[in-house]
Amino acid sequence: MFDAASRIAANLSGVRRRMEAAAQRSGRPAGDVRLVAVTKYVGTAEIEALLAAGCRDLGEARPQDLWRKAEAFRGRDARWHLIGHLQRNKLSRTLPLADLLHSADGESLLAAIDAWGLSAGTKVGVLLEVNVSGDAAKHGFSPDKVVPLWPRLASFAGVRIRGLMGMSGREATPDEARRQFVALRLLRDELLAAGAHAAEFRELSMGMTDDFEIAIEEGATLVRVGSALFEGVENLRG
Ligand SMILES: *Cc1c(COP(=O)(O)O)cnc(C)c1O
């Protein structure tokens, strides 16, 4: 395990260096961009190594995996992010464990989250997932629906919409990925112009292992990186 842990620490500092350089290229302080380490490929030993190396934000794509891992690390200094689709029947078990839901991908899910937030006396932090690539297999609001829906989405008192999340297309070239990230940023700006509060609504969750530097150059405040952190580490699933 020692080897894997030091490998993970080295990978993490490499990713952080690349993040800082990309922030600098876009004229932003490195502190503007937060890394969410996506742990869906690994188990508790690797997560332990990430925490030891100073990583605090951890992301899981499947609610059941988030439950299991958040449980295993209960009481530790870690924030959990759900980055994949949340089924309605898993909502009440997931929301108390998640610091931020990146994947609020439809109006009816948001209405259900709103109802849960109101009954729990809290405002659930979410990002609206927007299907900027247009891939049929991807979840999310279609980009042209978000502005017209905004007044309704903004009226949910049990939800705090903290920004937008998007993914580049499966087959996207770097240029296409960049255009998709730009589209997400412009949509955020449009929503700010339409009355979203800049203090609350500021996050842009975009960029993964293959394109996080492009995403940062185009304004990402959260990047979701998995594979790059576990390169050279055995025991990798998927
Ligand atoms: C798996 C996953 C990631 C991380 O992907 P890598 O390419 O391994 O960095 C990011 N976002 C979502 C939504 C994912 O499912």
XYZ file of N, CA and C and ligand atoms in Angstrom:
729
model
N 0.824 -1.208 0.000
C 0.000 0.000 0.000
C 0.852 1.249 0.000
N 2.038 1.175 0.616
C 2.879 2.371 0.658
C 3.136 2.886 -0.746
N 3.452 1.987 -1.664
C 3.740 2.418 -3.029
C 2.547 3.078 -3.681
N 1.388 2.460 -3.501
C 0.188 3.029 -4.100
C -0.083 4.407 -3.502
N 0.086 4.534 -2.174
C -0.203 5.816 -1.522
C 0.746 6.899 -2.013
N 2.026 6.559 -2.172
C 2.931 7.623 -2.621
C 2.692 7.937 -4.096
N 2.289 6.939 -4.845
C 1.936 7.188 -6.243
C 0.732 8.128 -6.344
N -0.257 7.882 -5.504
C -1.453 8.735 -5.507
C -1.084 10.166 -5.097
N -0.222 10.290 -4.085
C 0.189 11.632 -3.654
C 0.931 12.352 -4.775
N 1.773 11.613 -5.504
C 2.516 12.232 -6.613
C 1.563 12.608 -7.739
N 0.617 11.728 -8.053
C -0.371 12.044 -9.096
C -1.173 13.286 -8.704
N -1.548 13.336 -7.426
C -2.346 14.476 -6.952
C -1.551 15.773 -7.107
N -0.276 15.755 -6.736
C 0.438 17.032 -6.870
C 0.651 17.385 -8.330
N 0.798 16.377 -9.195
C 0.886 16.665 -10.629
C -0.392 17.316 -11.154
N -1.529 16.789 -10.746
C -2.816 17.359 -11.186
C -2.950 18.784 -10.652
N -2.577 18.968 -9.377
C -2.692 20.321 -8.800
C -1.795 21.313 -9.532
N -0.596 20.883 -9.892
C 0.296 21.786 -10.639
C -0.313 22.169 -11.981
N -0.885 21.174 -12.660
C -1.512 21.464 -13.965
C -2.727 22.375 -13.786
N -3.451 22.195 -12.702
C -4.603 23.079 -12.435
C -4.142 24.514 -12.220
N -3.066 24.665 -11.430
C -2.562 26.012 -11.150
C -2.092 26.701 -12.412
N -1.383 25.943 -13.259
C -0.876 26.534 -14.505
C -2.045 26.970 -15.386
N -3.088 26.162 -15.444
C -4.239 26.509 -16.294
C -4.969 27.728 -15.722
N -5.074 27.810 -14.389
C -5.719 28.978 -13.777
C -4.913 30.229 -14.105
N -3.607 30.095 -14.009
C -2.734 31.228 -14.300
C -2.899 31.696 -15.747
N -2.995 30.732 -16.674
C -3.195 31.101 -18.086
C -4.489 31.869 -18.284
N -5.494 31.580 -17.437
C -6.773 32.274 -17.611
C -6.853 33.494 -16.701
N -5.716 33.844 -16.077
C -5.676 35.063 -15.280
C -6.463 34.971 -13.984
N -6.614 33.749 -13.458
C -7.333 33.602 -12.198
C -6.415 33.026 -11.135
N -6.678 33.379 -9.864
C -5.891 32.759 -8.793
C -6.202 31.261 -8.717
N -5.181 30.477 -8.362
C -5.354 29.023 -8.297
C -6.485 28.655 -7.339
N -6.686 29.479 -6.312
C -7.718 29.193 -5.314
C -9.134 29.275 -5.860
N -9.290 29.764 -7.075
C -10.600 29.839 -7.725
C -11.132 28.475 -8.137
N -10.251 27.498 -8.236
C -10.648 26.211 -8.804
C -10.440 25.102 -7.777
N -11.494 24.357 -7.514
C -11.444 23.280 -6.532
C -11.423 21.940 -7.254
N -10.597 21.037 -6.723
C -10.526 19.687 -7.280
C -11.494 18.770 -6.536
N -12.363 18.121 -7.284
C -13.165 17.031 -6.724
C -12.513 15.741 -7.209
N -11.948 14.978 -6.279
C -11.288 13.727 -6.642
C -12.362 12.657 -6.805
N -12.467 12.131 -8.000
C -13.513 11.135 -8.282
C -12.982 9.759 -7.890
N -13.632 9.156 -6.895
C -13.117 7.932 -6.283
C -13.876 6.682 -6.721
N -14.656 6.808 -7.789
C -15.515 5.677 -8.182
C -14.738 4.440 -8.623
N -13.460 4.608 -8.972
C -12.666 3.463 -9.431
C -11.982 2.732 -8.290
N -11.978 3.297 -7.090
C -11.094 2.792 -6.037
C -11.825 2.523 -4.733
N -11.090 1.930 -3.808
C -11.655 1.582 -2.505
C -11.110 2.466 -1.391
N -11.342 2.015 -0.147
C -11.040 2.891 0.981
C -9.538 3.163 1.155
N -8.680 2.209 0.786
C -7.243 2.444 0.980
C -6.778 3.624 0.119
N -7.268 3.674 -1.115
C -6.861 4.756 -2.015
C -7.459 6.089 -1.548
N -8.678 6.032 -1.026
C -9.299 7.270 -0.521
C -8.520 7.778 0.699
N -8.097 6.835 1.533
C -7.260 7.183 2.684
C -5.999 7.915 2.210
N -5.402 7.437 1.140
C -4.188 8.077 0.606
C -4.486 9.494 0.111
N -5.635 9.672 -0.505
C -6.014 11.018 -0.974
C -6.190 11.969 0.207
N -6.869 11.504 1.240
C -7.099 12.357 2.411
C -5.765 12.714 3.066
N -4.885 11.718 3.153
C -3.580 11.969 3.766
C -2.788 12.998 2.959
N -3.028 13.033 1.652
C -2.309 13.976 0.786
C -3.011 15.331 0.724
N -4.067 15.498 1.499
C -4.675 16.822 1.608
C -5.895 17.062 0.740
N -6.422 16.011 0.132
C -7.609 16.147 -0.694
C -8.840 16.112 0.218
N -9.780 17.010 0.024
C -10.957 17.077 0.902
C -12.261 16.807 0.171
N -12.293 17.055 -1.128
C -13.532 16.930 -1.890
C -13.489 15.652 -2.705
N -14.458 14.776 -2.433
C -14.477 13.456 -3.056
C -15.784 13.280 -3.805
N -15.706 12.695 -5.002
C -16.896 12.560 -5.818
C -17.190 11.111 -6.167
N -18.462 10.769 -6.128
C -18.920 9.440 -6.538
C -20.041 9.593 -7.547
N -20.116 8.656 -8.496
C -21.130 8.753 -9.542
C -22.412 8.013 -9.167
N -22.298 6.977 -8.328
C -23.486 6.191 -7.984
C -23.853 6.401 -6.523
N -25.137 6.689 -6.280
C -25.561 6.950 -4.899
C -25.148 5.844 -3.928
N -25.318 4.567 -4.323
C -25.011 3.481 -3.376
C -23.537 3.503 -2.984
N -22.659 3.842 -3.941
C -21.229 3.898 -3.629
C -20.934 5.068 -2.690
N -21.630 6.174 -2.934
C -21.447 7.329 -2.042
C -21.878 6.970 -0.617
N -23.007 6.284 -0.473
C -23.465 5.898 0.876
C -22.378 5.100 1.589
N -21.895 4.070 0.871
C -20.955 3.125 1.474
C -19.663 3.847 1.886
N -19.142 4.684 0.998
C -17.855 5.319 1.283
C -18.017 6.452 2.295
N -19.086 7.217 2.176
C -19.295 8.301 3.149
C -19.449 7.703 4.546
N -20.107 6.554 4.611
C -20.264 5.831 5.874
C -18.900 5.429 6.424
N -18.060 4.869 5.547
C -16.740 4.393 5.977
C -15.858 5.540 6.473
N -16.107 6.754 5.966
C -15.268 7.899 6.354
C -16.032 8.901 7.210
N -17.099 8.446 7.828
C -17.905 9.329 8.680
C -17.035 9.979 9.753
N -17.245 11.268 9.974
C -16.479 11.954 11.017
C -15.133 12.471 10.539
N -14.760 12.117 9.311
C -13.476 12.588 8.775
C -13.687 13.909 8.052
N -12.593 14.610 7.836
C -12.667 15.913 7.192
C -12.753 15.714 5.671
N -13.940 15.348 5.207
C -14.142 15.103 3.775
C -15.521 15.591 3.373
N -15.608 16.128 2.174
C -16.905 16.535 1.616
C -17.210 15.633 0.434
N -18.435 15.130 0.385
C -18.818 14.219 -0.689
C -19.677 14.920 -1.722
N -19.369 14.634 -2.980
C -20.106 15.208 -4.101
C -20.745 14.068 -4.892
N -22.040 14.162 -5.160
C -22.634 13.194 -6.079
C -22.589 13.794 -7.470
N -21.931 13.081 -8.393
C -21.717 13.628 -9.739
C -22.495 12.860 -10.797
N -23.214 11.798 -10.390
C -23.983 11.007 -11.348
C -25.466 11.078 -11.035
N -26.234 10.440 -11.872
C -27.688 10.539 -11.793
C -28.233 10.049 -10.450
N -29.136 10.826 -9.899
C -29.786 10.469 -8.633
C -31.220 10.043 -8.907
N -31.512 8.777 -8.613
C -32.879 8.290 -8.768
C -33.706 8.804 -7.597
N -34.965 9.083 -7.878
C -35.838 9.684 -6.875
C -35.906 8.862 -5.592
N -35.912 7.522 -5.730
C -36.077 6.682 -4.532
C -34.805 6.633 -3.674
N -33.707 7.238 -4.153
C -32.468 7.240 -3.366
C -32.186 8.605 -2.755
N -33.101 9.526 -3.016
C -32.877 10.920 -2.652
C -32.706 11.129 -1.139
N -33.614 10.557 -0.353
C -33.600 10.899 1.064
C -32.405 10.259 1.777
N -31.881 9.196 1.218
C -30.695 8.602 1.838
C -29.413 9.310 1.398
N -29.445 9.909 0.206
C -28.239 10.504 -0.362
C -28.015 11.944 0.102
N -29.079 12.737 0.106
C -28.901 14.176 0.338
C -28.250 14.518 1.683
N -28.556 13.793 2.768
C -27.889 14.161 4.021
C -26.380 13.915 3.993
N -25.920 13.076 3.073
C -24.496 12.724 3.035
C -23.711 13.588 2.059
N -24.418 14.267 1.149
C -23.719 14.955 0.050
C -23.606 16.445 0.329
N -22.416 16.969 0.149
C -22.208 18.402 0.294
C -22.784 19.141 -0.915
N -22.647 18.529 -2.084
C -23.135 19.173 -3.301
C -23.566 18.091 -4.294
N -24.745 18.281 -4.850
C -25.237 17.402 -5.914
C -24.960 18.099 -7.244
N -24.037 17.531 -8.034
C -23.671 18.176 -9.309
C -24.687 17.878 -10.397
N -25.535 16.903 -10.158
C -26.304 16.300 -11.235
C -27.807 16.462 -11.065
N -28.242 17.680 -10.754
C -29.681 17.957 -10.762
C -30.065 18.107 -12.229
N -30.640 17.038 -12.793
C -30.700 16.937 -14.250
C -32.098 17.062 -14.826
N -33.069 17.452 -14.006
C -34.405 17.623 -14.551
C -35.310 18.347 -13.567
N -36.391 18.890 -14.099
C -37.291 19.695 -13.272
C -37.989 18.848 -12.209
N -38.376 17.616 -12.565
C -39.119 16.828 -11.578
C -38.196 16.362 -10.453
N -36.929 16.080 -10.774
C -35.979 15.745 -9.707
C -35.811 16.947 -8.781
N -35.686 18.144 -9.361
C -35.530 19.343 -8.532
C -36.747 19.574 -7.646
N -37.925 19.297 -8.183
C -39.135 19.463 -7.378
C -39.113 18.491 -6.192
N -38.639 17.278 -6.433
C -38.563 16.288 -5.353
C -37.501 16.697 -4.325
N -36.380 17.235 -4.795
C -35.332 17.704 -3.873
C -35.867 18.876 -3.047
N -36.606 19.746 -3.712
C -37.211 20.896 -3.029
C -38.105 20.419 -1.881
N -38.945 19.432 -2.183
C -39.860 18.929 -1.156
C -39.073 18.345 0.013
N -37.998 17.615 -0.305
C -37.174 17.028 0.759
C -36.516 18.136 1.585
N -35.968 19.148 0.892
C -35.296 20.250 1.586
C -36.247 20.986 2.516
N -37.446 21.231 2.026
C -38.429 21.933 2.859
C -38.780 21.115 4.088
N -38.962 19.803 3.910
C -39.350 18.987 5.064
C -38.185 18.837 6.036
N -36.948 18.897 5.516
C -35.782 18.786 6.397
C -35.373 20.154 6.949
N -36.043 21.208 6.518
C -35.701 22.555 7.000
C -34.349 23.021 6.508
N -33.990 22.612 5.285
C -32.676 22.993 4.766
C -32.792 23.373 3.303
N -31.758 24.002 2.790
C -31.693 24.281 1.365
C -30.615 23.366 0.792
N -30.980 22.505 -0.117
C -30.047 21.516 -0.656
C -29.206 22.167 -1.761
N -27.893 22.087 -1.615
C -26.984 22.664 -2.610
C -26.914 21.796 -3.854
N -27.228 22.380 -5.001
C -27.202 21.612 -6.253
C -26.588 22.438 -7.373
N -26.140 21.735 -8.386
C -25.792 22.346 -9.670
C -26.780 21.799 -10.690
N -27.161 22.627 -11.638
C -28.003 22.146 -12.737
C -27.087 21.487 -13.761
N -27.368 20.213 -14.040
C -26.588 19.546 -15.080
C -27.193 19.901 -16.441
N -26.323 20.373 -17.323
C -26.778 20.812 -18.638
C -26.081 19.957 -19.692
N -26.864 19.453 -20.610
C -26.307 18.575 -21.649
C -25.744 19.417 -22.801
N -24.549 19.980 -22.547
C -23.968 20.892 -23.541
C -23.421 20.175 -24.774
N -23.176 18.871 -24.658
C -22.633 18.157 -25.821
C -23.746 17.662 -26.730
N -24.959 17.574 -26.176
C -26.070 17.043 -26.962
C -26.021 15.533 -27.132
N -25.070 14.831 -26.493
C -25.028 13.362 -26.552
C -26.359 12.805 -26.054
N -26.939 11.920 -26.833
C -28.250 11.372 -26.453
C -28.154 10.577 -25.155
N -26.983 9.979 -24.892
C -26.849 9.127 -23.715
C -26.666 9.932 -22.426
N -26.477 11.232 -22.545
C -26.188 12.020 -21.341
C -27.456 12.597 -20.726
N -27.432 12.701 -19.410
C -28.533 13.333 -18.690
C -28.386 14.846 -18.772
N -29.386 15.542 -18.297
C -29.248 16.988 -18.129
C -30.282 17.789 -18.887
N -30.403 19.050 -18.482
C -31.294 19.980 -19.167
C -30.719 20.289 -20.540
N -31.583 20.442 -21.537
C -31.014 20.919 -22.789
C -30.791 22.420 -22.638
N -29.677 22.898 -23.208
C -29.229 24.267 -22.921
C -30.298 25.322 -23.185
N -31.105 25.118 -24.201
C -32.085 26.164 -24.534
C -33.304 26.155 -23.617
N -33.396 25.155 -22.729
C -34.546 25.089 -21.821
C -34.276 25.805 -20.501
N -32.996 26.027 -20.208
C -32.657 26.459 -18.847
C -33.125 27.887 -18.557
N -32.910 28.801 -19.489
C -33.300 30.195 -19.232
C -34.818 30.332 -19.085
N -35.614 29.755 -20.001
C -37.065 29.842 -19.819
C -37.556 29.194 -18.514
N -36.854 28.132 -18.071
C -37.284 27.441 -16.843
C -36.815 28.151 -15.576
N -35.886 29.083 -15.729
C -35.203 29.640 -14.558
C -36.153 30.169 -13.476
N -37.178 30.966 -13.837
C -38.051 31.496 -12.781
C -38.661 30.379 -11.923
N -39.041 29.272 -12.583
C -39.608 28.161 -11.815
C -38.534 27.496 -10.947
N -37.363 27.245 -11.525
C -36.294 26.579 -10.763
C -35.861 27.447 -9.587
N -35.794 28.745 -9.832
C -35.337 29.663 -8.779
C -36.383 29.808 -7.671
N -37.604 29.368 -7.932
C -38.651 29.517 -6.914
C -38.627 28.380 -5.893
N -37.836 27.352 -6.117
C -37.783 26.224 -5.170
C -37.060 26.657 -3.892
N -37.814 26.809 -2.817
C -37.234 27.340 -1.581
C -36.387 26.312 -0.831
N -36.519 25.038 -1.169
C -35.748 24.010 -0.486
C -34.457 23.658 -1.209
N -34.140 24.447 -2.238
C -32.967 24.159 -3.062
C -32.132 25.426 -3.195
N -30.840 25.282 -3.112
C -29.962 26.405 -3.434
C -29.171 26.031 -4.694
N -29.491 26.698 -5.784
C -28.813 26.383 -7.044
C -27.499 27.145 -7.076
N -26.415 26.406 -6.976
C -25.096 27.042 -6.820
C -24.325 27.171 -8.121
N -24.892 26.664 -9.223
C -24.195 26.820 -10.496
C -24.607 25.750 -11.475
N -23.728 25.509 -12.431
C -24.017 24.584 -13.534
C -22.949 23.515 -13.624
N -23.343 22.368 -14.153
C -22.396 21.280 -14.395
C -22.559 20.795 -15.830
N -21.439 20.461 -16.463
C -21.520 19.912 -17.812
C -20.340 19.014 -18.114
N -20.515 18.232 -19.157
C -19.481 17.290 -19.593
C -19.279 17.443 -21.090
N -18.038 17.330 -21.527
C -17.819 17.346 -22.968
C -18.307 16.021 -23.552
N -18.557 16.025 -24.852
C -19.071 14.829 -25.508
C -18.046 13.707 -25.537
N -18.559 12.510 -25.609
C -17.710 11.322 -25.616
C -16.629 11.390 -26.702
N -16.991 11.890 -27.862
C -16.061 11.886 -28.996
C -15.467 13.272 -29.254
N -15.647 14.182 -28.318
C -15.275 15.575 -28.596
C -13.768 15.738 -28.787
N -13.371 16.504 -29.785
C -11.980 16.928 -29.916
C -11.748 18.021 -28.870
N -10.479 18.362 -28.604
C -10.228 19.443 -27.636
C -10.950 20.741 -28.018
N -11.004 21.062 -29.300
C -11.697 22.289 -29.720
C -13.194 22.208 -29.441
N -13.762 21.038 -29.709
C -15.196 20.875 -29.434
C -15.467 20.941 -27.933
N -14.602 20.303 -27.162
C -14.769 20.357 -25.701
C -14.732 21.815 -25.247
N -13.785 22.571 -25.775
C -13.672 23.980 -25.387
C -14.966 24.733 -25.714
N -15.505 24.495 -26.905
C -16.753 25.186 -27.270
C -17.900 24.816 -26.337
N -17.920 23.542 -25.917
C -18.987 23.114 -25.006
C -18.825 23.775 -23.629
N -17.582 23.917 -23.174
C -17.345 24.594 -21.890
C -17.682 26.079 -21.987
N -17.333 26.690 -23.113
C -17.679 28.101 -23.311
C -19.202 28.256 -23.261
N -19.908 27.322 -23.904
C -21.374 27.402 -23.925
C -21.933 27.352 -22.501
N -21.323 26.514 -21.652
C -21.812 26.419 -20.267
C -21.546 27.729 -19.514
N -20.365 28.303 -19.745
C -20.042 29.572 -19.081
C -20.990 30.680 -19.533
N -21.259 30.732 -20.830
C -22.158 31.782 -21.343
C -23.563 31.599 -20.787
N -23.971 30.346 -20.619
C -25.287 30.085 -20.041
C -25.334 30.582 -18.594
N -24.250 30.345 -17.855
C -24.199 30.868 -16.475
C -24.332 32.395 -16.493
N -23.614 33.041 -17.406
C -23.665 34.506 -17.463
C -25.066 34.986 -17.823
N -25.728 34.233 -18.704
C -27.087 34.592 -19.092
C -28.027 34.496 -17.886
N -27.818 33.462 -17.057
C -28.666 33.293 -15.874
C -28.383 34.384 -14.849
N -27.125 34.799 -14.761
C -26.809 35.912 -13.856
C -27.531 37.168 -14.337
N -27.545 37.369 -15.655
C -28.249 38.532 -16.209
C -29.749 38.406 -15.994
N -30.233 37.155 -15.922
C -31.678 36.930 -15.738
C -32.082 36.980 -14.266
N -31.142 37.285 -13.386
C -31.514 37.501 -11.995
C -30.928 36.529 -10.986
N -30.132 35.550 -11.431
C -29.484 34.663 -10.459
C -28.522 35.505 -9.609
N -28.423 35.156 -8.310
C -27.567 35.941 -7.426
C -26.121 35.498 -7.543
N -25.266 36.443 -7.900
C -23.865 36.088 -8.142
C -23.201 35.468 -6.918
N -23.625 35.860 -5.720
C -22.974 35.324 -4.522
C -23.283 33.838 -4.347
N -24.477 33.431 -4.769
C -24.893 32.039 -4.588
C -24.615 31.194 -5.810
N -24.786 31.817 -6.958
C -24.792 31.072 -8.210
C -23.486 31.361 -8.934
N -22.446 30.594 -8.613
C -21.150 30.927 -9.193
C -20.364 29.721 -9.708
N -20.793 28.511 -9.359
C -19.957 27.360 -9.694
C -20.156 26.898 -11.133
N -19.042 26.522 -11.726
C -19.074 25.847 -13.030
C -18.292 24.559 -12.847
N -18.997 23.430 -12.776
C -18.352 22.132 -12.614
C -18.155 21.535 -13.993
N -16.933 21.614 -14.483
C -16.655 21.059 -15.815
C -15.179 20.705 -15.918
N -14.908 19.635 -16.687
C -13.546 19.175 -16.863
C -13.287 17.895 -16.101
N -12.722 16.903 -16.820
C -12.362 15.608 -16.250
C -10.905 15.348 -16.632
N -10.427 14.108 -16.449
C -9.020 13.831 -16.717
C -8.557 14.337 -18.091
N -9.369 14.126 -19.119
C -8.901 14.453 -20.466
C -8.994 15.926 -20.818
N -9.747 16.685 -20.046
C -9.960 18.069 -20.502
C -10.068 19.080 -19.369
N -9.533 18.757 -18.178
C -9.734 19.703 -17.061
C -8.978 21.014 -17.254
N -7.843 20.954 -17.986
C -7.108 22.214 -18.182
C -7.876 23.159 -19.109
N -8.470 22.592 -20.158
C -9.294 23.413 -21.063
C -10.464 24.007 -20.276
N -11.076 23.173 -19.427
C -12.234 23.642 -18.652
C -11.839 24.801 -17.741
N -10.673 24.690 -17.115
C -10.220 25.777 -16.222
C -9.968 27.040 -17.035
N -9.341 26.885 -18.190
C -9.118 28.066 -19.041
C -10.430 28.749 -19.407
N -11.508 27.959 -19.443
C -12.796 28.527 -19.832
C -13.696 28.841 -18.628
N -13.122 28.776 -17.416
C -13.879 29.291 -16.273
C -14.344 28.277 -15.244
N -13.929 27.017 -15.354
C -14.354 26.022 -14.353
C -13.973 26.483 -12.943
N -14.876 26.278 -11.980
C -14.542 26.501 -10.570
C -14.407 25.176 -9.828
N -14.929 24.109 -10.433
C -14.805 22.757 -9.893
C -14.413 21.848 -11.045
N -13.378 21.048 -10.860
C -13.070 20.019 -11.856
C -13.232 18.661 -11.189
N -13.704 17.695 -11.948
C -13.978 16.356 -11.412
C -12.989 15.383 -12.055
N -11.932 15.054 -11.315
C -10.856 14.268 -11.916
C -10.717 12.926 -11.198
N -10.749 11.852 -11.973
C -10.580 10.516 -11.416
C -9.311 9.847 -11.925
N -9.376 9.324 -13.145
C -8.290 8.485 -13.692
C -6.892 9.046 -13.469
N -6.704 10.341 -13.673
C -5.354 10.916 -13.571
C -4.768 10.743 -12.168
N -5.628 10.603 -11.165
C -5.130 10.473 -9.787
C -4.663 9.064 -9.480
N -5.138 8.116 -10.282
C -4.857 6.713 -9.955
C -4.002 6.034 -11.012
N -3.387 6.824 -11.866
C -2.495 6.276 -12.878
C -1.381 5.494 -12.192
N -1.101 4.301 -12.693
C -0.009 3.509 -12.149
C -0.347 2.823 -10.836
N -1.595 2.962 -10.390
C -1.998 2.301 -9.147
C -2.748 1.033 -9.513
N -2.300 -0.093 -8.994
C -2.982 -1.339 -9.298
C -4.308 -1.371 -8.579
N -5.099 -2.375 -8.902
C -6.287 -2.509 -8.101
C -7.390 -1.586 -8.594
N -7.088 -0.972 -9.754
C -8.030 -0.018 -10.309
C -9.160 -0.786 -10.981
N -10.372 -0.499 -10.563
C -11.504 -1.114 -11.277
C -11.914 -0.212 -12.430
N -12.556 -0.805 -13.392
C -13.145 -0.039 -14.485
C -12.092 0.586 -15.329
C -16.123 9.311 -13.807
C -16.531 10.720 -13.871
C -15.574 11.742 -13.826
C -14.075 11.495 -13.764
O -13.628 10.979 -14.976
P -12.075 10.774 -15.308
O -12.030 10.856 -16.788
O -11.717 9.448 -14.766
O -11.327 11.874 -14.668
C -16.038 13.044 -13.862
N -17.356 13.344 -13.931
C -18.296 12.385 -13.978
C -19.724 12.779 -14.053
C -17.917 11.042 -13.955
O -18.861 10.088 -13.999
